[in-house]
Short mmCIF file of C-alpha atoms in Angstrom, two decimals:
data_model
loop_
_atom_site.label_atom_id
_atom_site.label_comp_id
_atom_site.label_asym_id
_atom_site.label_seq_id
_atom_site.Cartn_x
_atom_site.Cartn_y
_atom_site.Cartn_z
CA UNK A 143 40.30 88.49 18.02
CA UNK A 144 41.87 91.25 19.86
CA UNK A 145 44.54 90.78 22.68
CA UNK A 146 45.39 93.07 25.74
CA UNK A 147 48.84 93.68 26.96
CA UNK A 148 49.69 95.21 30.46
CA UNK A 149 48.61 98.64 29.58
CA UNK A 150 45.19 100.57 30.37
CA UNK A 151 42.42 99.23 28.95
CA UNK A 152 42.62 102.48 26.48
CA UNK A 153 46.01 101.72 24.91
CA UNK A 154 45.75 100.88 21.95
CA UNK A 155 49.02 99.45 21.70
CA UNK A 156 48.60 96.52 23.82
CA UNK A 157 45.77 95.20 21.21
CA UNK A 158 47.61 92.39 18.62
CA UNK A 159 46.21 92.07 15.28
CA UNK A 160 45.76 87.93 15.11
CA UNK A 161 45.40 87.32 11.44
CA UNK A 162 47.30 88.65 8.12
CA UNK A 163 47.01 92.33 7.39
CA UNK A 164 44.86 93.06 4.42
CA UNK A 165 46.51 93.37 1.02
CA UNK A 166 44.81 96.82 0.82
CA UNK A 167 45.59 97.80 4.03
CA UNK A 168 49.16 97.10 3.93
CA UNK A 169 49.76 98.47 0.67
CA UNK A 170 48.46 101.86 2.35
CA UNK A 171 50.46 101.41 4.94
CA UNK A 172 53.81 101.02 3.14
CA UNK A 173 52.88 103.80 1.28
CA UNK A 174 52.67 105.99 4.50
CA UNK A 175 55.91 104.73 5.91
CA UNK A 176 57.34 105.57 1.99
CA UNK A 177 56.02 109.25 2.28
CA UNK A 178 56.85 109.91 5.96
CA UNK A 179 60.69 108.08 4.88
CA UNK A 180 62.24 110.78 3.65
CA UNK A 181 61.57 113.43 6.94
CA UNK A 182 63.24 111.79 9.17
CA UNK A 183 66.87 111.73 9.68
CA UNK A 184 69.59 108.74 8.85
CA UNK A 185 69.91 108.19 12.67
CA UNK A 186 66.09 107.92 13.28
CA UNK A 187 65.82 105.20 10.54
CA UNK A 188 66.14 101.59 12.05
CA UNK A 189 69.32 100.21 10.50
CA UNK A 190 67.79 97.57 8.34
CA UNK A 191 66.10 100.68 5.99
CA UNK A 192 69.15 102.98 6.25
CA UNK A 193 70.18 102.00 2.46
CA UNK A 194 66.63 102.90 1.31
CA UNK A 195 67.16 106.58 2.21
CA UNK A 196 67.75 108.02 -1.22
CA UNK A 197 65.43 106.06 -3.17
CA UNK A 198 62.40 107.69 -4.76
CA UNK A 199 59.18 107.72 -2.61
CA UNK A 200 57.76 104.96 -5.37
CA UNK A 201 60.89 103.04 -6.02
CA UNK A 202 60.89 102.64 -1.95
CA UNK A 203 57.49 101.41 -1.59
CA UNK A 204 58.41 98.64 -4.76
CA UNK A 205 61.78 97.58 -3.36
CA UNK A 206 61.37 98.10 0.58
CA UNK A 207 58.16 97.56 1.21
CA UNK A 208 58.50 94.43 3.32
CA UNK A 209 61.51 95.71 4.99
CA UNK A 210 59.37 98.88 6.27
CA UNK A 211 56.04 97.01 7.07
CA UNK A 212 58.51 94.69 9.02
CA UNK A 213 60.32 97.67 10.68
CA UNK A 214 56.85 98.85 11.54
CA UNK A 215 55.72 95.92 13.05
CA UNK A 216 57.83 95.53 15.38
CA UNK A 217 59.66 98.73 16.05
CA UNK A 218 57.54 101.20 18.18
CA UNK A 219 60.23 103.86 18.16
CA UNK A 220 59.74 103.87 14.13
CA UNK A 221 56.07 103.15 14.14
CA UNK A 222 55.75 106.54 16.81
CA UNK A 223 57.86 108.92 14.37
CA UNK A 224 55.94 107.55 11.05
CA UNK A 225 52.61 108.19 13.33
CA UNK A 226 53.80 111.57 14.06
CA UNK A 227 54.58 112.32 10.15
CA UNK A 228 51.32 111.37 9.76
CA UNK A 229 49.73 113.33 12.47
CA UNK A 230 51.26 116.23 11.12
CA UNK A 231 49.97 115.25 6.99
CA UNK A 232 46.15 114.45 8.31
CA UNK A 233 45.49 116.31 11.20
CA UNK A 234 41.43 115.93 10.66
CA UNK A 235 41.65 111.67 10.37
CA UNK A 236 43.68 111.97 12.88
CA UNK A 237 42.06 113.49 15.44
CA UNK A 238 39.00 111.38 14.52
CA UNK A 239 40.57 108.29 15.22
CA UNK A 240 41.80 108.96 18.37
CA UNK A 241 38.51 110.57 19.74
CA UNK A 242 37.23 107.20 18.17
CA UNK A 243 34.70 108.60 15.98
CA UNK A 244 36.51 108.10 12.25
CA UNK A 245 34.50 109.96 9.54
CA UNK A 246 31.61 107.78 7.42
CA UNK A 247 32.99 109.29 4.01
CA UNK A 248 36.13 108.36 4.52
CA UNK A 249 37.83 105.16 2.36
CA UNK A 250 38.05 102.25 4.81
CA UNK A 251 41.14 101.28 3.37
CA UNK A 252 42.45 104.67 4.50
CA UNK A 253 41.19 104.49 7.90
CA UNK A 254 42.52 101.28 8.78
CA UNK A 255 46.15 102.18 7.36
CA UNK A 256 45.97 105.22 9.99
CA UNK A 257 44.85 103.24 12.33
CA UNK A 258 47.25 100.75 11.96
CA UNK A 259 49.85 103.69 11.71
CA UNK A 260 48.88 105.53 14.73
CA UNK A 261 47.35 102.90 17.07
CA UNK A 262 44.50 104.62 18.85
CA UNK A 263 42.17 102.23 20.86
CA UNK A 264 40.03 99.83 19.16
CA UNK A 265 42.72 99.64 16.11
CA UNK A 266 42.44 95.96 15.69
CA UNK A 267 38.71 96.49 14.71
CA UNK A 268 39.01 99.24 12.64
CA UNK A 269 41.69 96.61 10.55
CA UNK A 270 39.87 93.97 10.76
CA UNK A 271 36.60 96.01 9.72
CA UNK A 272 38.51 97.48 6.85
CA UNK A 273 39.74 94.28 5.58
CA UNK A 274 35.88 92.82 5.77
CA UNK A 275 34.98 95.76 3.93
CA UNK A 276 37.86 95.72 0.94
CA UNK A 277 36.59 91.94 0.75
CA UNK A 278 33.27 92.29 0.96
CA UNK A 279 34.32 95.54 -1.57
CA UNK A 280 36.09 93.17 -4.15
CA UNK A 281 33.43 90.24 -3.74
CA UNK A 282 30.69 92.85 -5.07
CA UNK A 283 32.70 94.06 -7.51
CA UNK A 284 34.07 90.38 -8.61
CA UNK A 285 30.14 89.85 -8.55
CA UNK A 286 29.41 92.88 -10.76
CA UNK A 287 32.13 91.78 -13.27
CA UNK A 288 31.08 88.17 -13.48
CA UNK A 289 27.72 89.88 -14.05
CA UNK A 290 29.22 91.59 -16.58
CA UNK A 291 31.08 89.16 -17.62
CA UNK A 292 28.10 86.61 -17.95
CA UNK A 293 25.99 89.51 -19.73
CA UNK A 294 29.04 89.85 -21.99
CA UNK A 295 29.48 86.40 -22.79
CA UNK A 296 25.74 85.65 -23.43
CA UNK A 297 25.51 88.88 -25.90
CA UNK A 298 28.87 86.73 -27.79
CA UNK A 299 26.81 83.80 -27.16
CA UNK A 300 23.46 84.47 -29.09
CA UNK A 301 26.01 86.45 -32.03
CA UNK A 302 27.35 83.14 -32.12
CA UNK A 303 24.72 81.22 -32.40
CA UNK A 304 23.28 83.47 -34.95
CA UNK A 305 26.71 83.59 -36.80
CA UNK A 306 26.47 79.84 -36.45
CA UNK A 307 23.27 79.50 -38.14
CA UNK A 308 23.89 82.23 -40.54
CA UNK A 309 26.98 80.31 -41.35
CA UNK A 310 25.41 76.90 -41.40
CA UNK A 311 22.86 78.14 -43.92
CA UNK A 312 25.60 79.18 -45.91
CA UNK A 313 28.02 76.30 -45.61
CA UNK A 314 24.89 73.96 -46.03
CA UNK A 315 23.86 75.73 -49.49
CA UNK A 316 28.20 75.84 -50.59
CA UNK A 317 27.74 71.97 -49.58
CA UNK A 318 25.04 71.42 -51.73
CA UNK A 319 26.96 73.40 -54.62
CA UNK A 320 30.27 71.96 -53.99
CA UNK A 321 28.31 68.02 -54.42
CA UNK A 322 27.16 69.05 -57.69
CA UNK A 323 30.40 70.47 -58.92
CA UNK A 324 31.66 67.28 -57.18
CA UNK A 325 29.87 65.19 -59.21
CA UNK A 326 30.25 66.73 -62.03
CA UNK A 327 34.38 66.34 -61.75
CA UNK A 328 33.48 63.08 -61.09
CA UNK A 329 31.82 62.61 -64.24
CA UNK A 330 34.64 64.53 -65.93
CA UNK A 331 37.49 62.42 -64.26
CA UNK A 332 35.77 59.11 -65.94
CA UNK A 333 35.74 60.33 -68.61
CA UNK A 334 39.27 62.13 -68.03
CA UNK A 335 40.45 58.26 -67.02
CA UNK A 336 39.52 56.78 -70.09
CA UNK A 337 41.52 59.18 -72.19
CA UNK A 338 44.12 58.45 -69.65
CA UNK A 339 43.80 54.52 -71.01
CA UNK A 340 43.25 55.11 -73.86
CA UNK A 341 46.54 57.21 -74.32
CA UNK A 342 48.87 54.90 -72.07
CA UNK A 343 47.87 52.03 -74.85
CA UNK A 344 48.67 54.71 -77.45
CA UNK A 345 52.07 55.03 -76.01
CA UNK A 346 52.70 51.77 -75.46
CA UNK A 347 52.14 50.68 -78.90
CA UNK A 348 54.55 53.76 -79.93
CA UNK A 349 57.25 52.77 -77.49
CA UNK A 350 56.80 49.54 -78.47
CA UNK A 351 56.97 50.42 -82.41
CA UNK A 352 59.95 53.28 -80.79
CA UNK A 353 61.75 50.50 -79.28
CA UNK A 354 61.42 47.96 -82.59
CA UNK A 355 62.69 50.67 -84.58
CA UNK A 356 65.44 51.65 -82.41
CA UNK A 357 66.50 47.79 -82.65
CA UNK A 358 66.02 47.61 -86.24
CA UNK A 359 68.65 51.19 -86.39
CA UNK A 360 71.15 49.62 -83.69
CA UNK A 361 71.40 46.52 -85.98
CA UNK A 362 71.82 48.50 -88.96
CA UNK A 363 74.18 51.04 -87.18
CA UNK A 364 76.33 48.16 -86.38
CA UNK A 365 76.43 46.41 -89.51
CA UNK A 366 77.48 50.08 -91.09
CA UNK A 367 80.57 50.40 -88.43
CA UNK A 368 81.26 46.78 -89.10
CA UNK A 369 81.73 47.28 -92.91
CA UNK A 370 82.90 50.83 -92.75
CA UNK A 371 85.94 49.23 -90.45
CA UNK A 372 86.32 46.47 -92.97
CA UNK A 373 86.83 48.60 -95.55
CA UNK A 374 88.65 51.18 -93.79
CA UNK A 375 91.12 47.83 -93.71
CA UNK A 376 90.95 47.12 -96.75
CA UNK A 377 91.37 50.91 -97.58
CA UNK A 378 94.28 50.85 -95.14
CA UNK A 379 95.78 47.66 -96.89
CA UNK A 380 95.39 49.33 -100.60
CA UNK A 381 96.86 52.52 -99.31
CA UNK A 382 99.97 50.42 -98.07
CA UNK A 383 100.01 48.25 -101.04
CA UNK A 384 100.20 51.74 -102.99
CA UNK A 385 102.54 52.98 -101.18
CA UNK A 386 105.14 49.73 -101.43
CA UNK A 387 104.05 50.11 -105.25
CA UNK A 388 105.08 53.68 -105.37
CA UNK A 389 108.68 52.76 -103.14
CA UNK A 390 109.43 49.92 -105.47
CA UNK A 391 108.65 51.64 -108.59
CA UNK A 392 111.16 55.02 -107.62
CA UNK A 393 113.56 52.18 -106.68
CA UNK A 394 112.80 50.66 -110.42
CA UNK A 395 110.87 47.42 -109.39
CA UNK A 396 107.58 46.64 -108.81
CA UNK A 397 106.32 44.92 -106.02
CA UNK A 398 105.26 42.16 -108.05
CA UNK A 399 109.21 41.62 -109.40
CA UNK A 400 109.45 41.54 -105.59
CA UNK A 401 107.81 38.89 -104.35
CA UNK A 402 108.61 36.68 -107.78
CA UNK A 403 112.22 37.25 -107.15
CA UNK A 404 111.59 36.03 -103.73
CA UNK A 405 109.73 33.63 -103.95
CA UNK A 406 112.19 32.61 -106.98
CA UNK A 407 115.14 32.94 -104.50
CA UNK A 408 112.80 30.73 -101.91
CA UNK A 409 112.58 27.95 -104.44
CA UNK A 410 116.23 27.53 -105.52
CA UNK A 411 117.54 27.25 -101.82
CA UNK A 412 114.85 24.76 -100.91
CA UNK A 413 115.66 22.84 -103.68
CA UNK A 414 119.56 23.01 -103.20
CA UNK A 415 118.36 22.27 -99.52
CA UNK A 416 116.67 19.31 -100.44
CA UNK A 417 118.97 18.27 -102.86
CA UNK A 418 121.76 18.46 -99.79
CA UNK A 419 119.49 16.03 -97.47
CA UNK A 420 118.52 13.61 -99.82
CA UNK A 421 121.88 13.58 -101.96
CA UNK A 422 120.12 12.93 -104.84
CA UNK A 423 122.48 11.08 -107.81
CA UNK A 424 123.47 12.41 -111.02
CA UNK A 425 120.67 11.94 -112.95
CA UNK A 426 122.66 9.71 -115.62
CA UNK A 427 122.97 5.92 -114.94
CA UNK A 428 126.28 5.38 -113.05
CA UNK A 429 128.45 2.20 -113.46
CA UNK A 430 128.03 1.34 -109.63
CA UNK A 431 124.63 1.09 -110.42
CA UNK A 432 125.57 -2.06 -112.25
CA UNK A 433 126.91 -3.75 -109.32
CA UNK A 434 124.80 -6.27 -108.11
CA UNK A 435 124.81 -5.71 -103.90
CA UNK A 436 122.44 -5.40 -100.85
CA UNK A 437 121.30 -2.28 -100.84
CA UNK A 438 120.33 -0.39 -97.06
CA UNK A 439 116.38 -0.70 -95.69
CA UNK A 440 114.65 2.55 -96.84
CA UNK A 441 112.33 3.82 -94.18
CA UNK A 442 108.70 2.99 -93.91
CA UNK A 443 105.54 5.91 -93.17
CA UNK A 444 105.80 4.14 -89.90
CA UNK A 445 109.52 5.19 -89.35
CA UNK A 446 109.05 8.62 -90.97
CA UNK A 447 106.12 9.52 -88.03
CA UNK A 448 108.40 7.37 -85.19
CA UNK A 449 110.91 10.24 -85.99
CA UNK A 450 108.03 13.16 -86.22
CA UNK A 451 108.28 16.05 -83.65
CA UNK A 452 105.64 17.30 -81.36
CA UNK A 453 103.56 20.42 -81.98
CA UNK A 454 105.16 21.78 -78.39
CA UNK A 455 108.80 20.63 -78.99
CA UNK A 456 110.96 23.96 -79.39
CA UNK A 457 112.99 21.70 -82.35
CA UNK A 458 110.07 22.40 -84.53
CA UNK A 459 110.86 25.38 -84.50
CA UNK A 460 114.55 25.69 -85.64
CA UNK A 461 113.35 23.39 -88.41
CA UNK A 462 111.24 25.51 -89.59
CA UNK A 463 113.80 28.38 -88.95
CA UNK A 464 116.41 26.26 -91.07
CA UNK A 465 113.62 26.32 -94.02
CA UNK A 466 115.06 28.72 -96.96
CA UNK A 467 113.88 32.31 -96.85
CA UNK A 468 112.57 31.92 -93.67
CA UNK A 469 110.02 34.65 -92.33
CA UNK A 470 109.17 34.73 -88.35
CA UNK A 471 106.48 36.95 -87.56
CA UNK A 472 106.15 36.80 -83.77
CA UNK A 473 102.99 38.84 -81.87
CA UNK A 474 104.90 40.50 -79.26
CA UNK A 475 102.48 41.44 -76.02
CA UNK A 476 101.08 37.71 -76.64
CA UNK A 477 104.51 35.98 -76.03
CA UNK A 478 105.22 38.44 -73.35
CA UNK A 479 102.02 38.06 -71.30
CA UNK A 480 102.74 34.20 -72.13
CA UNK A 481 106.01 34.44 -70.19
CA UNK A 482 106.81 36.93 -68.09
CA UNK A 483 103.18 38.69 -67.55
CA UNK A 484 104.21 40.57 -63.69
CA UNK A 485 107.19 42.59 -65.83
CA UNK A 486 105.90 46.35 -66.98
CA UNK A 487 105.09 46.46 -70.31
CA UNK A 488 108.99 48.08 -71.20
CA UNK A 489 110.51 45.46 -69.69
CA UNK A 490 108.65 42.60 -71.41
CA UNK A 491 109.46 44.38 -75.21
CA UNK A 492 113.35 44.91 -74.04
CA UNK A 493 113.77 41.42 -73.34
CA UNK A 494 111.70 39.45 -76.12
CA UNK A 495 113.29 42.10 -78.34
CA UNK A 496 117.00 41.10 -77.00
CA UNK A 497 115.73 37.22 -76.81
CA UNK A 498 114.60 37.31 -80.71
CA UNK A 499 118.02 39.31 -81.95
CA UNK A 500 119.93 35.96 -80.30
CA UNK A 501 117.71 34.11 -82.25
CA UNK A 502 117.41 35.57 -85.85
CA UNK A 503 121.94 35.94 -85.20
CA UNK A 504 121.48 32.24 -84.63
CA UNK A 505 118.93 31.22 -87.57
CA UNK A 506 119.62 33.66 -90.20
CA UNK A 507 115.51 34.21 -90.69
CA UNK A 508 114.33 37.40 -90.93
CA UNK A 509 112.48 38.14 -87.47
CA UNK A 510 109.58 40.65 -87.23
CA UNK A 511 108.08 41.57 -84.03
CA UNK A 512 104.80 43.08 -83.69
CA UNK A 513 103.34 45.25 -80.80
CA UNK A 514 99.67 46.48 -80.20
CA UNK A 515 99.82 50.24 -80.56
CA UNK A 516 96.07 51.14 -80.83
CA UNK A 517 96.43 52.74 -77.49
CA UNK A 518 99.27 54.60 -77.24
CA UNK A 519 99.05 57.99 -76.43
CA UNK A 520 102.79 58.64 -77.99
CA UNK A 521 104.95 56.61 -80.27
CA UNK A 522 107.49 54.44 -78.52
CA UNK A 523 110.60 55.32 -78.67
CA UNK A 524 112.89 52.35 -78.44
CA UNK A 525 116.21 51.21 -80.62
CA UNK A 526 115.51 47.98 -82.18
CA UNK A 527 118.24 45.37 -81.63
CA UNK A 528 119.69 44.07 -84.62
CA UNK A 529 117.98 41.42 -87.15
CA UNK A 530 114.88 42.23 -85.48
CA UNK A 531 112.65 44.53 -87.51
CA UNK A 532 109.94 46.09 -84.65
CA UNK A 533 106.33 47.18 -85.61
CA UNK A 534 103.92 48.90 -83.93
CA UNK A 535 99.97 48.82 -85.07
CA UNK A 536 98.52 52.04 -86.06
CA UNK A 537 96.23 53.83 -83.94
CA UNK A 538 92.58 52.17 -85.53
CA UNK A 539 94.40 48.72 -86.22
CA UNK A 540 95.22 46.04 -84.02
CA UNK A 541 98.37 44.27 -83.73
CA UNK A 542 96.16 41.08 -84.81
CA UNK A 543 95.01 42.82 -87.76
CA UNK A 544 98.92 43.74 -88.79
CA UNK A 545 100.17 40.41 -88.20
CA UNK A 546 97.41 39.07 -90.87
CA UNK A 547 98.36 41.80 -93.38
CA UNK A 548 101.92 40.81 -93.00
CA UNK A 549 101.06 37.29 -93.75
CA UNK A 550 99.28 38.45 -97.15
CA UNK A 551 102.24 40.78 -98.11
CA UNK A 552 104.23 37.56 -98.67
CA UNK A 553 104.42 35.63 -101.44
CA UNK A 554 102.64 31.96 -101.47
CA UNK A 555 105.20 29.19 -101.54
CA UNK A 556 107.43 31.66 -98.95
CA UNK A 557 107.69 30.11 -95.50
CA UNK A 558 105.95 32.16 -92.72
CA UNK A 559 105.79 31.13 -89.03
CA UNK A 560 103.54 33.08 -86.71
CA UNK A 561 103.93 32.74 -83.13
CA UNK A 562 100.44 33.25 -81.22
CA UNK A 563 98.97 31.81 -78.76
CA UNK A 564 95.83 33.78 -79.78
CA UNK A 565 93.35 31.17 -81.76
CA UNK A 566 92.04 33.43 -83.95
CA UNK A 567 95.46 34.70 -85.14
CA UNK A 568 96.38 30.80 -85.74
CA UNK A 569 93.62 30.48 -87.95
CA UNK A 570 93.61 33.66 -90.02
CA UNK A 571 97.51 33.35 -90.90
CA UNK A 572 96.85 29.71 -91.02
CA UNK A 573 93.92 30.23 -93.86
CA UNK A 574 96.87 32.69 -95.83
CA UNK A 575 99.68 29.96 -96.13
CA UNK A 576 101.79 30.61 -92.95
CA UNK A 577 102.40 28.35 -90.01
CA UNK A 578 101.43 29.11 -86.74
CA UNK A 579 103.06 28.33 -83.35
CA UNK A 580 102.29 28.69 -80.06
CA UNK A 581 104.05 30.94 -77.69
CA UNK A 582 104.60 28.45 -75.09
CA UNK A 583 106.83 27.17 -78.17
CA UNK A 584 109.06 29.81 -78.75
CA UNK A 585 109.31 30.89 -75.10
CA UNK A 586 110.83 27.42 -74.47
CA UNK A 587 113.32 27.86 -77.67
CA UNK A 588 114.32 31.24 -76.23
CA UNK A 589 115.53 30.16 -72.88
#
């Protein structure tokens, strides 16, 4: 345990301490060398602790305290002046040590940082005794708290395990409460369920009955908007008739002298027409009649339909053009959309419009062109070309629905061609009296 240098056999600086210093022990000592620091001078300080010089006796030992135990260690110039400080501080624990006879009272911890300090003989044992004692010092008193500790924790123990019981006996009798409440919601959510059923059927007959009647009012709903538009047409229709009424009676007429004198006017030139292609004789006898000679082959049915024309032959069409009084009524966006669809919409009326003046200049028929103007935001504003007359539906009506009341404006016997390729415009003007044709038709006659 304890080694001997080349000194007496009294120096107590040849002894070597062979294991750790003692936590206690050292802290002691560090806070010796702190107190005894600030005495000596900058030039008796070893260099490594110069920069600790003005620090606080506690901020020293905290932030120097291995640099001074290690000065200590092994500088016995350092160790000699911090045992003389000492000396000086505790004369009486002092003197004890080195006669070799510390005092019994005094803390062990204390002794053995002198000794350490000063290093009288037999210094290694008085460390080494210390540091058995500050062990044997905490064992007893890590004993007496785990005593207490145990004593502690068995006191929390049997509170526990009375609190446990205590709350066992009342979580056992709030068990036995909260089953019968528990069984009594059960009984109440049966009978809770059943309502449930009972109600979803209930409201599934009503939605069902809801839905039937909602049907039933959709249906009707419709049917209402259905006749309400057909007779705000027919109320539109009336209101124009009334007002070409009111026009032709402040010009004098009525619209009835009209369409008489039209269709009047229609008559006569058809039958001068006809008159001119069949040049028909004077009805009296005529002395060339007498004449007995071969008269020309007359045509047979089968020669009249040899020389027919097809539905989709564009000559049809300036037949029925030549026809006396002529009327075309042409729906405008359906010939456009027939023809030229990729155009904007401007385009396509500026050209049927200019395609349709060449055409009524050409035909002498009056030419009406009708556009779809349910949608427009604005009127259009466009010049029409001359011998066309340009209509645009009103905002409510259809361009369909104007074409057919054109058709019914006329008088029967007048001819009216429609062109549409739109079946159910065929039909309806069909059903009034006028001829339809398809676009296709007139879009070949125009180019």
């Amino acid at each position: 345990m304890v080694e001997t240098g080349g000194g007496g056999p009294d120096d107590g600086t040849a002894e070597v301490l062979d294991r750790p210093l003692p936590d206690g022990v050292r802290r002691r000592v560090v806070q010796i060398v702190s107190d005894a620091f600030g005495s000596l001078t900058m030039a008796e300080l070893p260099a490594q602790l110069r920069q600790y010089a003005r620090f606080a006796p506690n901020r020293r030992a905290k932030f120097a305290g291995n640099a001074m135990a290690a000065a200590l260690e092994t500088d016995g110039l350092f160790r000699q002046r911090i045992g003389e400080r000492y000396r000086e501080a505790q004369p009486e624990l002092s003197g004890a040590l080195d006669s070799g006879s510390p005092p019994p009272a005094a803390d062990p911890l204390d002794v053995a940082a002198a000794a350490y300090v000063l290093r009288p003989a037999g210094w290694v044992k008085l460390v080494t005794a210390a540091g058995e004692e500050a062990q044997r010092a905490d064992a007893e008193r890590a004993d007496e708290e785990s005593r207490a500790e145990l004593e502690r924790l068995r006191e929390e123990l049997a509170h526990a395990r009375e609190h446990t019981r205590t709350e066992t006996e009342r979580l056992r009798t709030e068990l036995d409460s909260a089953r019968k409440e528990t069984d009594s919601l059960h009984r109440k959510l049966r009978s809770a369920l059943s309502d449930v059923k009972r109600g979803e059927a209930a409201l599934r007959k009503i939605r069902a009955e809801a839905d039937t009647a909602r049907a039933e009012a959709q249906a009707q709903v419709s049917a209402a908007e259905s006749e309400s538009r057909r007779l705000k047409a027919r109320l539109g229709e009336a209101e124009a008739a009334l007002e070409a009424t009111r026009r032709a009676a402040r010009e004098g007429r009525s619209v009835e002298d009209m369409r008489v004198r039209l269709l009047l006017d229609t008559v006569l030139e058809s039958a001068q027409g006809l008159r001119r292609e069949l040049a028909l004789p004077p009805v009296s006898v005529r002395p060339a009649e007498t004449v007995d000679a071969v008269e020309p082959g007359r045509m047979t049915p089968k020669d009249i339909a040899a020389r027919a024309l097809s539905e989709h032959d564009p000559a049809i069409l300036d037949q029925l053009l030549a026809l006396p009084q002529a009327h075309l009524v042409v729906d405008g966006y359906n010939v456009t959309k027939t023809g030229y669809p990729q155009m904007p919409l401007e385009k396509q009326r500026l050209r049927l419009l200019g395609q349709l003046s060449a055409l009524a200049a050409q035909t002498g028929a009056e030419v009406t062109c009708v556009f779809d103007g349910a949608e427009l935001a604005a009127p259009v504003l466009l010049a029409p070309p001359r011998g066309v007359r340009v209509l645009f539906s009103k905002p409510g009506v259809t361009a369909d629905e104007l074409i057919r009341q054109l058709v019914r404006a006329e008088p029967p016997g007048r001819p009216v061609i429609v062109a549409s390729t739109d079946r159910e415009v065929a039909d309806g003007v069909a059903r009034s009296g006028a001829r339809p044709v398809a676009s296709a038709v007139l879009l070949k006659r125009l180019s």
